């Protein structure tokens, strides 16, 4: 079982995205790469992952060691405990943003417009068995 | 509580004075009583107290005996953000119960700067007039030459006549003049006291507008200004960092359209369809990428959720979420440009966009079912524009629709009129967020999403201080309890007065009020005040004949739908039981004597 935000996990997740018709439909016009950030709940270092999403597909995805090397159009960050809730379906990305559990950098217009695509992206994480 | 008269002494944060205007020319100044300020704070709390005492519940909404109150609050005009909010209150001609509508712009602040906490308007004029208020009092002026004009021109005409730099105007359009039951009041060209038809009450009184200016600014004294400012600093930081505030600034309230559709919260095709695949064609995101020029907002607000758009070289105000949904998805109109044009017409004629959107969608629905042929079909933009005009001037079938959905439903013996107590259902769906069922059914002004905003609670907003937490947006369990609590707390926004979009915590709200007024407020005390005001308004409605049987939802919003609401239907009966129990109301929906005594408003039981 791949560990959350490991290279193996990201690889399987990218595969799940690219196999999803729902995502392809919901994110038909989407253009924008993401830096996802998992902040530790207490001590420790943050985890980073980069995924390039384009017209309903993920063009590439990898674990990031040095975020200063990445210049993504969007950044979505939150605490590990909130990521767990998100992946368990207890909150969805828009609710997470509205309630301040996640922070977003990048075009608000794009993200709000693709609210459904964001939800599908989260739903797809369920296809990846995850070790926390 | 001993409140024997309207008199009082000098108070922090308040202007200490209320203006009482009778349209027969009698104008009085009354001092604000300290007890009243402590017990009802301001805004719709104080207005409810005065209007109850004046027994306006006994009279017809269009009669000379109805009274219009407009109140700001103790935070208005201070440095506290987004507090230029004015509460217009009266008996509603649409619902024939308690009516209130909250509006932004500059007027609330300017009224305070002119030295007034509120204005009470009585009587009826036989000729068109407008009221001009400044620090010296009020003047009733002729509105000849202004009567008959749309809101935009009327505002310009009044501005031209008064020629004051620091001026704020509120006007009605032709809809208000012609007593369309959901006529609104337009403030400062862009903001609207939309709900419950108080624009029509002004129309019945022959008041075309109200103008407020000040020359020397009334100095607002703050009880503890350093603590007050500290609290404001913390709140401003919170606003700066808040996702929803940033979303409102960038995209306006219509930034929520796509998310609403995803949750099943966006009403579609007169509440009968669960999805709308054109949502992103009419959203705030789309507006930002097309017609948007800039954003603007109410006096002293950094969020600035207002939209300023350009269309054919003309700069006008753009529609917000409720208008986009009630004329867009609800009527299957998917063209943003048309919605901007429709919004302009509604503003100019002065009609509440929720009520008019719902009533026109109902006409489409009735026509489709051959119940009555209004000659209008889904998505018919030109037909909609024509109906807006016909409603404003009560021409042809427009005269039927001008009465609101409840009366339309009655006329055609149809049970699918989307309203509660006569107020049209707004653009949030109880099937998406279950607690909206009881929130609408038992709301004091009928189906309304404000100020409680239970959809936020269903999306994860927690107010732990009052145990307001929802774990599951579809479940009905405990929703009666949390809704009652949220409604109590939310009353404070309309008293303070502060915009409901401010992400303030109860402790911050209590502290702001405490440091501003010097009154010993805390989290529990402000909650009790909110509960007191909520029950006072309920007692007003009880006097109007409201009982448990009126706390219901129409069946049109209780049919399961595919889409984001996942065929959920809220259990209103369960919620209602919990709600009455939490409120300690009888099975008939009447607050018990014990409850009223606890809230120190048992005097509402005295025979009138
Ligand atoms: S958030 Fe919008 S409605 Fe509220 S005070 Fe600011 S501009 Fe006015």
XYZ file of C-alpha atoms in Angstrom, chain B residues 11-546:
536
model
C -25.072 56.570 25.581
C -21.748 55.496 24.088
C -21.722 54.399 20.430
C -25.254 55.631 19.825
C -26.388 58.953 18.464
C -28.921 58.873 21.311
C -31.743 60.154 19.185
C -34.488 58.764 17.046
C -36.470 60.775 14.569
C -40.223 60.321 14.522
C -41.820 61.653 11.387
C -45.523 61.818 10.753
C -46.397 62.528 7.154
C -48.972 65.030 8.387
C -45.926 67.248 9.049
C -45.394 66.529 12.732
C -41.727 65.764 13.374
C -40.421 64.774 16.796
C -37.113 63.827 18.243
C -37.045 61.112 20.896
C -34.160 60.117 23.077
C -32.959 56.538 23.034
C -33.618 54.820 26.329
C -30.616 52.984 27.849
C -32.691 49.953 28.785
C -33.934 49.667 25.245
C -30.416 49.845 23.870
C -29.282 47.122 26.283
C -32.211 44.853 25.582
C -32.594 45.272 21.828
C -29.220 46.803 20.772
C -30.390 48.541 17.596
C -31.293 47.755 13.978
C -34.223 45.410 13.642
C -34.153 44.721 17.397
C -35.071 48.262 18.303
C -37.396 48.514 15.323
C -39.246 45.385 16.469
C -39.690 46.864 19.913
C -41.124 50.151 18.636
C -43.337 48.612 15.974
C -44.713 46.068 18.431
C -45.487 48.791 20.936
C -47.179 50.782 18.178
C -49.348 47.688 17.511
C -48.952 47.874 13.785
C -49.728 44.148 13.612
C -53.391 45.143 13.893
C -53.436 47.139 10.666
C -53.382 46.566 6.938
C -49.903 46.855 5.454
C -51.028 49.494 2.938
C -53.002 51.521 5.466
C -51.895 54.824 6.954
C -51.516 53.010 10.275
C -48.616 50.904 9.083
C -45.291 52.333 10.210
C -41.882 52.131 8.548
C -38.868 52.051 10.829
C -35.308 52.347 9.601
C -32.540 51.763 12.118
C -28.779 51.534 12.135
C -26.901 49.999 15.070
C -24.319 50.924 17.683
C -21.455 49.708 15.488
C -22.634 51.731 12.501
C -20.392 54.664 11.695
C -17.562 53.335 13.865
C -14.362 51.789 12.524
C -15.856 48.305 12.841
C -15.918 46.885 9.299
C -19.021 46.460 7.141
C -21.382 48.090 9.606
C -23.147 50.568 7.341
C -26.216 48.356 7.308
C -29.698 49.739 7.655
C -32.773 47.781 8.691
C -36.056 48.731 7.055
C -38.963 47.271 9.011
C -42.754 47.416 8.689
C -45.720 45.112 8.413
C -45.179 43.400 5.070
C -47.776 43.704 2.309
C -46.483 40.466 0.803
C -46.696 38.269 3.891
C -48.958 40.393 6.112
C -46.668 39.607 9.041
C -43.370 41.012 10.337
C -41.397 42.546 7.478
C -37.777 43.527 7.466
C -35.031 44.041 4.985
C -31.395 44.821 5.556
C -29.496 47.047 3.146
C -25.965 48.389 2.737
C -24.682 51.455 0.934
C -23.891 54.638 2.843
C -27.229 55.451 4.380
C -26.875 53.680 7.734
C -23.545 55.402 8.414
C -24.721 58.793 7.147
C -27.802 58.608 9.339
C -25.553 58.078 12.350
C -23.224 60.874 11.243
C -26.260 63.129 11.015
C -26.990 62.206 14.621
C -29.741 59.593 14.352
C -30.008 55.981 15.514
C -33.182 55.475 13.611
C -36.227 56.941 11.952
C -39.868 56.053 12.469
C -42.241 57.094 9.705
C -45.982 57.233 10.345
C -49.080 58.294 8.474
C -49.756 58.663 4.798
C -49.312 61.565 2.431
C -51.904 62.369 -0.200
C -49.287 63.783 -2.548
C -45.950 62.306 -3.582
C -43.154 63.365 -1.250
C -39.614 62.581 -0.312
C -38.088 62.963 3.121
C -34.866 64.837 3.588
C -33.022 64.145 6.835
C -29.959 65.913 8.183
C -28.579 66.863 11.597
C -31.337 69.436 12.065
C -34.175 66.971 11.670
C -36.330 66.191 8.699
C -38.209 67.962 5.961
C -41.039 66.534 3.947
C -40.587 67.741 0.392
C -42.705 67.452 -2.683
C -41.750 64.673 -5.066
C -43.647 66.166 -7.957
C -41.582 65.591 -11.033
C -39.814 62.664 -9.367
C -42.823 60.399 -8.842
C -43.170 58.158 -11.874
C -39.452 57.859 -12.474
C -37.353 54.713 -12.184
C -34.950 54.348 -9.288
C -31.859 55.537 -11.140
C -33.408 58.752 -12.408
C -35.199 59.385 -9.140
C -31.940 59.167 -7.238
C -30.290 61.575 -9.638
C -33.206 63.999 -9.367
C -33.066 64.020 -5.574
C -29.288 64.447 -5.600
C -29.672 67.360 -7.990
C -32.244 69.017 -5.790
C -30.369 68.629 -2.516
C -26.896 69.363 -3.866
C -25.094 68.111 -0.759
C -21.760 66.401 -1.143
C -22.300 63.934 1.671
C -25.627 62.563 0.580
C -27.176 59.139 0.566
C -30.487 58.364 -1.086
C -33.048 55.591 -0.886
C -35.835 55.481 -3.452
C -38.613 53.330 -4.801
C -39.269 52.731 -8.474
C -42.545 52.370 -10.330
C -43.107 48.960 -8.704
C -43.259 50.589 -5.284
C -45.511 53.380 -6.522
C -47.885 50.829 -8.037
C -47.934 48.713 -4.871
C -46.308 45.611 -6.294
C -46.218 43.539 -3.132
C -42.512 42.748 -3.400
C -41.287 46.203 -4.374
C -37.875 47.024 -2.964
C -35.994 50.142 -1.915
C -32.860 51.064 -3.834
C -30.124 52.684 -1.781
C -27.239 54.634 -3.327
C -27.858 53.314 -6.834
C -26.723 49.813 -6.128
C -27.966 48.306 -2.889
C -31.432 46.972 -2.200
C -33.710 46.425 0.730
C -35.327 43.696 -1.275
C -37.365 41.317 0.774
C -40.898 41.611 2.156
C -42.042 44.501 -0.006
C -41.254 47.506 2.145
C -40.827 49.529 -1.070
C -44.571 49.088 -1.583
C -45.266 50.316 1.957
C -43.358 53.497 1.088
C -45.377 53.635 -2.133
C -48.644 53.413 -0.186
C -47.456 56.292 1.967
C -46.582 58.190 -1.240
C -42.941 58.404 -0.197
C -40.765 58.334 -3.297
C -37.523 58.523 -1.416
C -35.524 59.298 1.663
C -32.336 61.325 1.540
C -29.818 61.679 4.333
C -26.935 64.115 4.501
C -24.720 65.547 7.190
C -22.626 68.628 7.409
C -20.970 68.436 10.795
C -20.377 64.839 11.621
C -21.854 63.560 14.848
C -18.903 62.323 16.933
C -19.501 58.761 18.015
C -18.085 58.178 21.458
C -16.652 54.731 22.081
C -16.630 53.429 25.649
C -13.217 51.775 25.418
C -11.636 52.889 22.193
C -8.249 51.185 22.560
C -9.766 47.746 23.185
C -12.334 48.413 20.494
C -9.602 49.149 17.971
C -7.578 46.096 18.980
C -10.603 43.942 18.352
C -11.150 45.604 14.966
C -7.543 44.981 13.994
C -7.904 41.281 14.742
C -11.159 41.141 12.814
C -9.667 42.902 9.796
C -6.847 40.347 9.753
C -9.422 37.588 9.804
C -11.271 39.159 6.879
C -8.053 39.492 4.889
C -7.271 35.836 5.363
C -10.757 34.450 4.822
C -11.446 32.428 1.686
C -15.098 33.430 1.367
C -14.301 37.124 1.765
C -11.653 36.880 -0.920
C -14.017 34.961 -3.130
C -16.709 37.629 -2.617
C -14.237 40.350 -3.485
C -13.007 38.639 -6.626
C -16.168 36.997 -7.912
C -19.055 38.505 -5.957
C -21.737 36.362 -4.369
C -22.249 34.743 -7.779
C -18.848 33.106 -7.327
C -20.876 30.439 -5.548
C -22.973 29.426 -8.598
C -20.949 26.377 -9.674
C -20.490 25.145 -6.115
C -24.210 25.619 -5.497
C -24.948 23.476 -8.529
C -22.515 20.838 -7.328
C -24.190 20.634 -3.910
C -27.679 20.631 -5.451
C -28.248 23.993 -3.771
C -28.922 25.885 -7.014
C -32.668 25.803 -7.722
C -33.332 24.879 -11.335
C -36.489 25.024 -13.469
C -38.773 26.201 -10.684
C -37.259 23.855 -8.103
C -37.995 20.748 -10.187
C -34.568 19.867 -11.545
C -31.404 18.955 -9.624
C -28.710 19.906 -12.109
C -27.963 22.792 -14.446
C -25.168 22.117 -16.891
C -24.943 25.781 -17.875
C -24.063 26.951 -14.360
C -20.614 28.132 -15.373
C -22.154 30.265 -18.154
C -23.926 32.485 -15.630
C -21.527 32.496 -12.715
C -19.381 35.078 -10.997
C -16.321 33.439 -12.560
C -17.792 33.972 -15.986
C -18.635 37.572 -15.113
C -15.064 38.155 -13.935
C -13.803 36.913 -17.285
C -16.273 38.896 -19.375
C -18.254 41.942 -18.247
C -16.630 42.808 -14.923
C -14.929 46.205 -14.705
C -14.349 46.429 -10.978
C -15.880 45.647 -7.623
C -17.473 48.023 -5.160
C -19.190 47.894 -1.835
C -20.912 49.439 1.093
C -19.442 52.254 3.154
C -16.574 51.050 5.348
C -16.353 47.565 3.871
C -13.118 46.067 2.608
C -14.777 42.963 1.166
C -16.651 44.903 -1.511
C -18.736 42.128 -2.985
C -20.582 44.438 -5.438
C -20.079 43.995 -9.173
C -19.563 46.851 -11.595
C -19.898 45.688 -15.178
C -19.658 47.212 -18.606
C -22.240 46.457 -21.205
C -22.451 48.282 -24.545
C -20.140 50.969 -23.197
C -22.417 51.564 -20.214
C -21.124 51.055 -16.686
C -23.788 49.558 -14.437
C -24.107 47.287 -11.436
C -24.020 43.576 -12.083
C -26.264 40.900 -10.611
C -25.517 38.965 -7.468
C -26.065 35.275 -6.764
C -29.741 35.404 -5.834
C -30.655 37.319 -8.999
C -28.526 35.133 -11.243
C -30.130 32.006 -9.831
C -33.727 33.238 -9.672
C -33.689 34.490 -13.260
C -30.998 32.138 -14.567
C -31.174 28.501 -13.486
C -34.697 28.845 -12.078
C -36.006 30.023 -15.461
C -33.443 28.177 -17.611
C -31.817 31.373 -18.854
C -28.155 30.654 -19.493
C -26.979 33.936 -20.976
C -25.118 36.185 -18.569
C -25.565 39.306 -20.661
C -29.346 38.896 -20.538
C -29.184 38.418 -16.781
C -27.235 41.665 -16.423
C -29.910 43.461 -18.462
C -32.694 41.867 -16.423
C -30.952 42.881 -13.210
C -30.813 46.478 -14.416
C -34.541 46.497 -15.165
C -35.409 45.011 -11.773
C -33.296 47.638 -10.030
C -34.754 50.482 -12.033
C -38.380 49.457 -11.472
C -37.483 48.579 -7.896
C -38.496 44.956 -7.451
C -37.051 42.244 -5.207
C -35.196 39.941 -7.576
C -35.874 36.781 -5.568
C -39.638 37.247 -5.384
C -39.951 38.457 -8.967
C -37.710 35.652 -10.243
C -39.728 33.016 -8.431
C -43.077 34.441 -9.500
C -42.048 34.592 -13.186
C -40.639 31.045 -13.001
C -43.978 30.007 -11.481
C -45.762 31.614 -14.446
C -43.592 29.502 -16.771
C -44.392 26.394 -14.755
C -48.152 27.098 -14.697
C -48.109 27.812 -18.441
C -46.304 24.545 -19.198
C -48.926 22.642 -17.235
C -51.779 24.461 -18.969
C -53.066 25.707 -15.623
C -52.973 29.251 -16.937
C -51.295 30.410 -20.096
C -49.141 33.398 -19.237
C -47.633 33.178 -22.704
C -44.142 32.646 -21.388
C -41.794 29.688 -21.758
C -38.602 28.532 -20.041
C -35.612 30.603 -21.090
C -37.690 33.275 -22.844
C -35.558 36.359 -22.125
C -37.724 38.857 -24.006
C -40.863 37.471 -22.378
C -39.232 37.887 -18.974
C -38.276 41.493 -19.681
C -41.803 42.227 -20.797
C -43.214 40.652 -17.649
C -40.900 42.694 -15.447
C -42.365 45.855 -17.021
C -45.918 44.530 -16.845
C -45.505 43.638 -13.196
C -44.061 47.050 -12.336
C -47.029 48.783 -14.026
C -49.546 46.047 -13.161
C -50.463 45.591 -16.796
C -52.320 42.510 -18.073
C -51.167 39.296 -16.396
C -48.400 41.350 -14.790
C -51.051 42.535 -12.334
C -51.609 38.920 -11.233
C -47.894 38.282 -10.775
C -47.458 41.570 -8.900
C -49.310 39.946 -6.013
C -46.598 37.322 -5.321
C -46.683 33.534 -5.685
C -48.964 32.818 -2.750
C -51.800 34.850 -4.226
C -51.086 33.526 -7.728
C -51.288 29.953 -6.395
C -54.567 30.715 -4.638
C -56.036 32.280 -7.756
C -55.330 29.186 -9.829
C -56.011 26.740 -6.990
C -52.523 25.318 -7.297
C -50.489 24.076 -4.332
C -47.062 24.513 -5.845
C -46.483 28.167 -5.091
C -42.928 28.270 -3.723
C -43.232 30.347 -0.584
C -43.430 30.274 3.182
C -45.985 32.616 4.730
C -46.137 34.436 1.406
C -42.417 35.096 0.997
C -40.924 33.438 -2.072
C -38.269 30.774 -1.474
C -34.755 32.071 -2.079
C -32.008 30.413 -4.087
C -30.814 27.809 -1.622
C -32.449 24.413 -1.611
C -33.474 22.577 1.573
C -32.882 19.284 -0.217
C -29.175 20.149 -0.480
C -28.856 21.430 3.071
C -31.500 19.866 5.295
C -31.630 22.490 8.011
C -32.887 25.038 5.487
C -36.230 23.218 5.786
C -37.007 24.426 9.291
C -34.958 27.597 8.770
C -37.410 28.625 6.030
C -40.547 27.125 7.539
C -40.225 28.861 10.898
C -38.464 32.067 9.885
C -40.119 35.227 11.153
C -40.324 36.839 7.747
C -41.137 33.708 5.737
C -38.756 31.778 3.486
C -35.494 33.575 3.859
C -31.843 32.544 3.879
C -30.717 35.549 5.882
C -29.379 36.308 8.343
C -29.024 32.672 9.510
C -27.268 31.351 6.376
C -27.716 27.735 7.500
C -26.074 26.526 4.277
C -22.771 27.726 5.719
C -23.332 25.604 8.801
C -24.176 22.635 6.571
C -20.930 23.272 4.679
C -18.918 22.963 7.862
C -19.052 26.341 9.607
C -19.058 25.578 13.332
C -20.132 27.949 16.057
C -18.972 25.941 19.009
C -19.932 28.574 21.582
C -23.594 27.775 20.909
C -23.199 24.126 19.904
C -24.018 24.907 16.271
C -22.423 22.039 14.362
C -23.730 19.934 11.493
C -22.062 16.608 10.803
C -24.103 15.625 7.782
C -25.807 18.042 5.392
C -28.527 15.505 4.527
C -29.450 14.402 8.018
C -32.426 16.061 9.714
C -31.479 15.034 13.201
C -30.608 17.927 15.531
C -31.234 20.390 12.725
C -34.198 21.934 14.515
C -31.948 22.640 17.488
C -28.990 24.137 15.637
C -31.237 26.198 13.376
C -33.054 27.795 16.309
C -29.694 28.615 17.880
C -28.240 30.011 14.685
C -31.314 32.166 14.107
C -30.954 33.553 17.624
C -27.293 34.379 17.170
C -27.749 35.760 13.651
C -30.262 38.343 14.925
C -27.285 40.167 16.415
C -25.949 41.004 12.947
C -29.165 42.867 12.183
C -28.989 44.766 15.465
C -25.303 45.621 15.677
C -25.605 46.269 12.607
C -23.031 44.274 10.638
C -23.016 42.549 7.277
C -23.497 38.781 7.577
C -20.534 38.171 5.290
C -18.114 39.269 7.995
C -16.438 36.134 9.401
C -16.678 37.318 12.975
C -16.604 35.004 15.977
C -19.212 35.395 18.745
C -16.525 36.511 21.202
C -15.420 39.205 18.778
C -18.990 40.344 18.208
C -19.647 40.467 21.960
C -16.405 42.353 22.556
C -17.026 44.872 19.803
C -20.452 45.620 21.220
C -19.131 45.729 24.759
C -16.182 48.015 24.027
C -18.314 50.273 21.838
C -21.268 50.677 24.185
C -19.733 49.982 27.574
C -22.601 47.566 28.255
C -21.612 44.368 29.971
C -22.084 42.118 26.925
C -20.581 38.661 26.562
C -21.161 35.634 24.346
C -24.141 34.432 26.390
C -25.736 37.822 26.799
C -25.739 38.646 23.110
C -27.253 35.233 22.429
C -30.078 35.938 24.877
C -30.684 39.294 23.201
C -30.874 37.559 19.813
C -33.321 35.056 21.233
C -35.377 37.848 22.793
C -35.653 39.662 19.493
C -36.475 36.501 17.580
C -39.314 35.746 20.002
C -40.537 39.330 19.960
C -40.919 39.120 16.192
C -42.651 35.752 16.574
C -45.090 37.343 18.992
C -45.707 40.068 16.416
C -46.545 37.297 13.963
C -48.729 35.485 16.503
C -50.695 38.736 16.756
C -51.032 38.602 12.967
C -52.547 35.126 13.278
C -49.480 32.950 12.637
